[in-house]
Amino acid sequence: MKKIVFIGAGSMAEAVIAGIVKQGVIEPQQVYVMNKSDDERLISLQNKYGISIVCKNKEALKTADLVVLATKPKDIHQAMSDIRPLLTTQAAVLSVIAGVSIETIENGLGTRPVARSMPNTSATIGKSATGVAMNNAVDETLRKHVLGLLEAIGLVKEVEEDDLHAVTALSGSGPAYVYYLAEALEEAAIAKGISKDVARSLIIQTLEGAAAMMKETGTEPAELRKNVTSPNGTTEAGLKALEGRLFKEAIGECIDKATARSRELGAQS
């Protein structure tokens, strides 16, 4: 890939840009970014990562090898209408927009290689969990390029396109759920007299350690949970409180609602 152009300069675009630049996947000067109106945002990204801003006549699009669609879903049709006349037929597309189908992108930008992905904001530190689906126009060489790009920002799993709605709910939105859990743990700890700094450190290490146990041991989460839970002990008392609040049901509804919203966004696009 000699030139990558980002259409959109929001948090997800920055997360991917930060990941690929920090991981050395591509030189910063080969990365271009544009958005609808916020010049200050573009200048900020340029100063922070050393990337280039697409000039007013959009010359960079004419020689782009890969276009990364990173607008808000409501802006995608106008964005595609604006850039379509400038793209070569060889330019491939990678979308990181929730809910926007490959078919919608093909309709908006013509028949060309398209990969639809759902990274999360942990891409900024190279720890994203990303699902990706590709159309039949993506050959093996391009497939490897796309996977290499996404692997530079974390874990990547190829899935069927329809499964991306659930992937969006699980790993796309997932960091927010984990942060919400951390918020709740921290507030509860502070209420018990633990200082914020101590609580924060203990929570981060606890989350990190639990994730590492699942990853490194390969043990089922249910088994790991049982290993921590002594009969009539403190952990069992806490788990009973979660069960009483229908914790699993709440998580299930959380994923259901987020999946449904992804489908709604797709239907609107």
C-alpha positions as a Python dict, from the first residue, in 0.01 Angstrom:
ca = {
    (1, 'M'): (0, 0, 0),
    (2, 'K'): (155, 328, -113),
    (3, 'K'): (-124, 565, -16),
    (4, 'I'): (-412, 532, 231),
    (5, 'V'): (-678, 803, 251),
    (6, 'F'): (-910, 829, 551),
    (7, 'I'): (-1254, 974, 484),
    (8, 'G'): (-1355, 1104, 825),
    (9, 'A'): (-1142, 1217, 1115),
    (10, 'G'): (-1333, 1108, 1424),
    (11, 'S'): (-1227, 887, 1713),
    (12, 'M'): (-1227, 562, 1515),
    (13, 'A'): (-1024, 712, 1231),
    (14, 'E'): (-773, 841, 1484),
    (15, 'A'): (-761, 504, 1660),
    (16, 'V'): (-671, 325, 1336),
    (17, 'I'): (-428, 596, 1227),
    (18, 'A'): (-254, 586, 1564),
    (19, 'G'): (-230, 209, 1551),
    (20, 'I'): (-85, 176, 1202),
    (21, 'V'): (156, 466, 1246),
    (22, 'K'): (281, 355, 1587),
    (23, 'Q'): (319, -5, 1467),
    (24, 'G'): (513, 109, 1161),
    (25, 'V'): (277, -53, 910),
    (26, 'I'): (305, 249, 682),
    (27, 'E'): (501, 572, 685),
    (28, 'P'): (302, 870, 817),
    (29, 'Q'): (355, 1065, 495),
    (30, 'Q'): (168, 791, 307),
    (31, 'V'): (-143, 846, 519),
    (32, 'Y'): (-391, 1118, 424),
    (33, 'V'): (-705, 1232, 605),
    (34, 'M'): (-1005, 1446, 517),
    (35, 'N'): (-1338, 1530, 675),
    (36, 'K'): (-1646, 1735, 605),
    (37, 'S'): (-1563, 2065, 770),
    (38, 'D'): (-1343, 2056, 1081),
    (39, 'D'): (-1004, 2193, 972),
    (40, 'E'): (-881, 2224, 1330),
    (41, 'R'): (-932, 1852, 1378),
    (42, 'L'): (-732, 1774, 1064),
    (43, 'I'): (-446, 2000, 1172),
    (44, 'S'): (-447, 1835, 1515),
    (45, 'L'): (-414, 1488, 1359),
    (46, 'Q'): (-142, 1609, 1126),
    (47, 'N'): (61, 1756, 1412),
    (48, 'K'): (9, 1450, 1632),
    (49, 'Y'): (90, 1174, 1383),
    (50, 'G'): (281, 1342, 1101),
    (51, 'I'): (18, 1248, 841),
    (52, 'S'): (-101, 1460, 547),
    (53, 'I'): (-424, 1652, 498),
    (54, 'V'): (-617, 1600, 174),
    (55, 'C'): (-609, 1933, -8),
    (56, 'K'): (-921, 2111, -128),
    (57, 'N'): (-907, 1963, -480),
    (58, 'K'): (-875, 1615, -329),
    (59, 'E'): (-579, 1519, -550),
    (60, 'A'): (-474, 1247, -304),
    (61, 'L'): (-786, 1046, -384),
    (62, 'K'): (-684, 1009, -748),
    (63, 'T'): (-383, 798, -654),
    (64, 'A'): (-519, 626, -343),
    (65, 'D'): (-456, 253, -311),
    (66, 'L'): (-691, 218, -17),
    (67, 'V'): (-972, 442, 104),
    (68, 'V'): (-1078, 400, 466),
    (69, 'L'): (-1440, 504, 523),
    (70, 'A'): (-1464, 639, 878),
    (71, 'T'): (-1748, 891, 868),
    (72, 'K'): (-2059, 888, 1083),
    (73, 'P'): (-2319, 650, 933),
    (74, 'K'): (-2553, 939, 848),
    (75, 'D'): (-2280, 1107, 639),
    (76, 'I'): (-2170, 806, 435),
    (77, 'H'): (-2386, 861, 125),
    (78, 'Q'): (-2274, 1221, 77),
    (79, 'A'): (-1913, 1122, 139),
    (80, 'M'): (-1926, 845, -120),
    (81, 'S'): (-2094, 1077, -372),
    (82, 'D'): (-1815, 1331, -320),
    (83, 'I'): (-1524, 1090, -365),
    (84, 'R'): (-1653, 844, -626),
    (85, 'P'): (-1557, 1053, -934),
    (86, 'L'): (-1200, 1080, -809),
    (87, 'L'): (-1122, 715, -734),
    (88, 'T'): (-956, 480, -979),
    (89, 'T'): (-1125, 147, -1042),
    (90, 'Q'): (-830, -22, -869),
    (91, 'A'): (-872, 168, -541),
    (92, 'A'): (-989, -64, -264),
    (93, 'V'): (-1214, 32, 25),
    (94, 'L'): (-1198, -53, 394),
    (95, 'S'): (-1495, 55, 603),
    (96, 'V'): (-1488, 98, 981),
    (97, 'I'): (-1844, 234, 998),
    (98, 'A'): (-2097, 51, 1213),
    (99, 'G'): (-2396, -94, 1030),
    (100, 'V'): (-2308, 9, 674),
    (101, 'S'): (-2320, -294, 444),
    (102, 'I'): (-2080, -396, 169),
    (103, 'E'): (-2372, -368, -74),
    (104, 'T'): (-2430, -6, 30),
    (105, 'I'): (-2062, 71, -32),
    (106, 'E'): (-2068, -104, -371),
    (107, 'N'): (-2375, 95, -468),
    (108, 'G'): (-2210, 417, -359),
    (109, 'L'): (-1859, 363, -497),
    (110, 'G'): (-1906, 112, -778),
    (111, 'T'): (-1780, -241, -815),
    (112, 'R'): (-1443, -265, -646),
    (113, 'P'): (-1270, -458, -363),
    (114, 'V'): (-1445, -381, -33),
    (115, 'A'): (-1364, -492, 321),
    (116, 'R'): (-1604, -408, 601),
    (117, 'S'): (-1456, -413, 950),
    (118, 'M'): (-1548, -331, 1307),
    (119, 'P'): (-1243, -233, 1515),
    (120, 'N'): (-1270, -79, 1859),
    (121, 'T'): (-1096, 222, 2009),
    (122, 'S'): (-828, 4, 2171),
    (123, 'A'): (-673, 20, 1823),
    (124, 'T'): (-498, 331, 1954),
    (125, 'I'): (-265, 113, 2163),
    (126, 'G'): (-259, -185, 1926),
    (127, 'K'): (-513, -384, 2127),
    (128, 'S'): (-827, -374, 1911),
    (129, 'A'): (-1055, -675, 1871),
    (130, 'T'): (-1168, -649, 1509),
    (131, 'G'): (-1409, -846, 1294),
    (132, 'V'): (-1382, -816, 916),
    (133, 'A'): (-1575, -939, 611),
    (134, 'M'): (-1471, -896, 248),
    (135, 'N'): (-1646, -908, -88),
    (136, 'N'): (-1551, -1138, -374),
    (137, 'A'): (-1348, -867, -549),
    (138, 'V'): (-1082, -886, -275),
    (139, 'D'): (-803, -1109, -404),
    (140, 'E'): (-559, -1297, -184),
    (141, 'T'): (-290, -1030, -205),
    (142, 'L'): (-527, -753, -98),
    (143, 'R'): (-678, -978, 168),
    (144, 'K'): (-332, -1017, 324),
    (145, 'H'): (-276, -641, 307),
    (146, 'V'): (-607, -568, 479),
    (147, 'L'): (-550, -831, 747),
    (148, 'G'): (-196, -702, 799),
    (149, 'L'): (-325, -348, 841),
    (150, 'L'): (-587, -456, 1094),
    (151, 'E'): (-351, -695, 1275),
    (152, 'A'): (-124, -398, 1340),
    (153, 'I'): (-395, -256, 1564),
    (154, 'G'): (-481, -580, 1746),
    (155, 'L'): (-658, -913, 1705),
    (156, 'V'): (-850, -975, 1380),
    (157, 'K'): (-1111, -1238, 1302),
    (158, 'E'): (-1268, -1291, 959),
    (159, 'V'): (-1642, -1346, 984),
    (160, 'E'): (-1947, -1358, 760),
    (161, 'E'): (-2082, -1011, 694),
    (162, 'D'): (-2411, -1074, 874),
    (163, 'D'): (-2218, -1166, 1189),
    (164, 'L'): (-2064, -818, 1199),
    (165, 'H'): (-2376, -685, 1370),
    (166, 'A'): (-2310, -908, 1670),
    (167, 'V'): (-1936, -838, 1650),
    (168, 'T'): (-2018, -467, 1667),
    (169, 'A'): (-2223, -526, 1981),
    (170, 'L'): (-1960, -752, 2139),
    (171, 'S'): (-1616, -610, 2066),
    (172, 'G'): (-1695, -284, 1887),
    (173, 'S'): (-1896, -151, 2180),
    (174, 'G'): (-1740, -388, 2433),
    (175, 'P'): (-1474, -152, 2573),
    (176, 'A'): (-1751, 81, 2692),
    (177, 'Y'): (-1910, -203, 2887),
    (178, 'V'): (-1578, -288, 3052),
    (179, 'Y'): (-1518, 78, 3139),
    (180, 'Y'): (-1868, 93, 3285),
    (181, 'L'): (-1785, -209, 3502),
    (182, 'A'): (-1462, -40, 3611),
    (183, 'E'): (-1659, 275, 3699),
    (184, 'A'): (-1897, 73, 3914),
    (185, 'L'): (-1617, -115, 4090),
    (186, 'E'): (-1430, 207, 4158),
    (187, 'E'): (-1736, 385, 4298),
    (188, 'A'): (-1812, 88, 4522),
    (189, 'A'): (-1451, 73, 4646),
    (190, 'I'): (-1444, 443, 4725),
    (191, 'A'): (-1772, 407, 4914),
    (192, 'K'): (-1597, 147, 5132),
    (193, 'G'): (-1315, 388, 5215),
    (194, 'I'): (-1051, 285, 4961),
    (195, 'S'): (-875, 580, 4797),
    (196, 'K'): (-942, 639, 4427),
    (197, 'D'): (-578, 584, 4330),
    (198, 'V'): (-555, 253, 4513),
    (199, 'A'): (-893, 137, 4381),
    (200, 'R'): (-801, 228, 4022),
    (201, 'S'): (-471, 39, 4038),
    (202, 'L'): (-631, -271, 4190),
    (203, 'I'): (-916, -271, 3936),
    (204, 'I'): (-684, -234, 3636),
    (205, 'Q'): (-464, -519, 3756),
    (206, 'T'): (-766, -735, 3835),
    (207, 'L'): (-914, -689, 3488),
    (208, 'E'): (-577, -737, 3322),
    (209, 'G'): (-502, -1049, 3528),
    (210, 'A'): (-841, -1206, 3464),
    (211, 'A'): (-809, -1148, 3088),
    (212, 'A'): (-457, -1294, 3091),
    (213, 'M'): (-579, -1603, 3278),
    (214, 'M'): (-840, -1672, 3011),
    (215, 'K'): (-592, -1610, 2730),
    (216, 'E'): (-290, -1793, 2867),
    (217, 'T'): (-458, -2093, 3031),
    (218, 'G'): (-734, -2149, 2776),
    (219, 'T'): (-960, -2248, 3067),
    (220, 'E'): (-1333, -2190, 3034),
    (221, 'P'): (-1449, -1868, 3206),
    (222, 'A'): (-1703, -2067, 3408),
    (223, 'E'): (-1426, -2292, 3541),
    (224, 'L'): (-1205, -1997, 3629),
    (225, 'R'): (-1497, -1840, 3811),
    (226, 'K'): (-1554, -2160, 4010),
    (227, 'N'): (-1185, -2172, 4100),
    (228, 'V'): (-1217, -1831, 4267),
    (229, 'T'): (-1542, -1915, 4444),
    (230, 'S'): (-1515, -2092, 4779),
    (231, 'P'): (-1840, -2232, 4929),
    (232, 'N'): (-2000, -1974, 5157),
    (233, 'G'): (-1709, -1738, 5092),
    (234, 'T'): (-1686, -1373, 4994),
    (235, 'T'): (-1687, -1435, 4619),
    (236, 'E'): (-1998, -1650, 4640),
    (237, 'A'): (-2172, -1375, 4839),
    (238, 'G'): (-2085, -1121, 4571),
    (239, 'L'): (-2190, -1350, 4285),
    (240, 'K'): (-2524, -1413, 4451),
    (241, 'A'): (-2582, -1038, 4452),
    (242, 'L'): (-2509, -1026, 4078),
    (243, 'E'): (-2739, -1322, 4014),
    (244, 'G'): (-3010, -1152, 4217),
    (245, 'R'): (-2977, -852, 3989),
    (246, 'L'): (-2999, -1080, 3681),
    (247, 'F'): (-2647, -992, 3573),
    (248, 'K'): (-2626, -1242, 3285),
    (249, 'E'): (-2970, -1142, 3158),
    (250, 'A'): (-2864, -776, 3163),
    (251, 'I'): (-2551, -854, 2962),
    (252, 'G'): (-2758, -1059, 2717),
    (253, 'E'): (-3000, -771, 2669),
    (254, 'C'): (-2707, -533, 2628),
    (255, 'I'): (-2571, -738, 2336),
    (256, 'D'): (-2920, -785, 2189),
    (257, 'K'): (-2993, -411, 2193),
    (258, 'A'): (-2657, -317, 2044),
    (259, 'T'): (-2690, -583, 1772),
    (260, 'A'): (-3039, -460, 1687),
    (261, 'R'): (-2914, -102, 1666),
    (262, 'S'): (-2639, -209, 1428),
    (263, 'R'): (-2901, -369, 1204),
    (264, 'E'): (-3112, -52, 1222),
    (265, 'L'): (-2817, 159, 1115),
    (266, 'G'): (-2757, -82, 827),
    (267, 'A'): (-3120, -60, 717),
    (268, 'Q'): (-3099, 321, 719),
    (269, 'S'): (-2784, 332, 509),
}
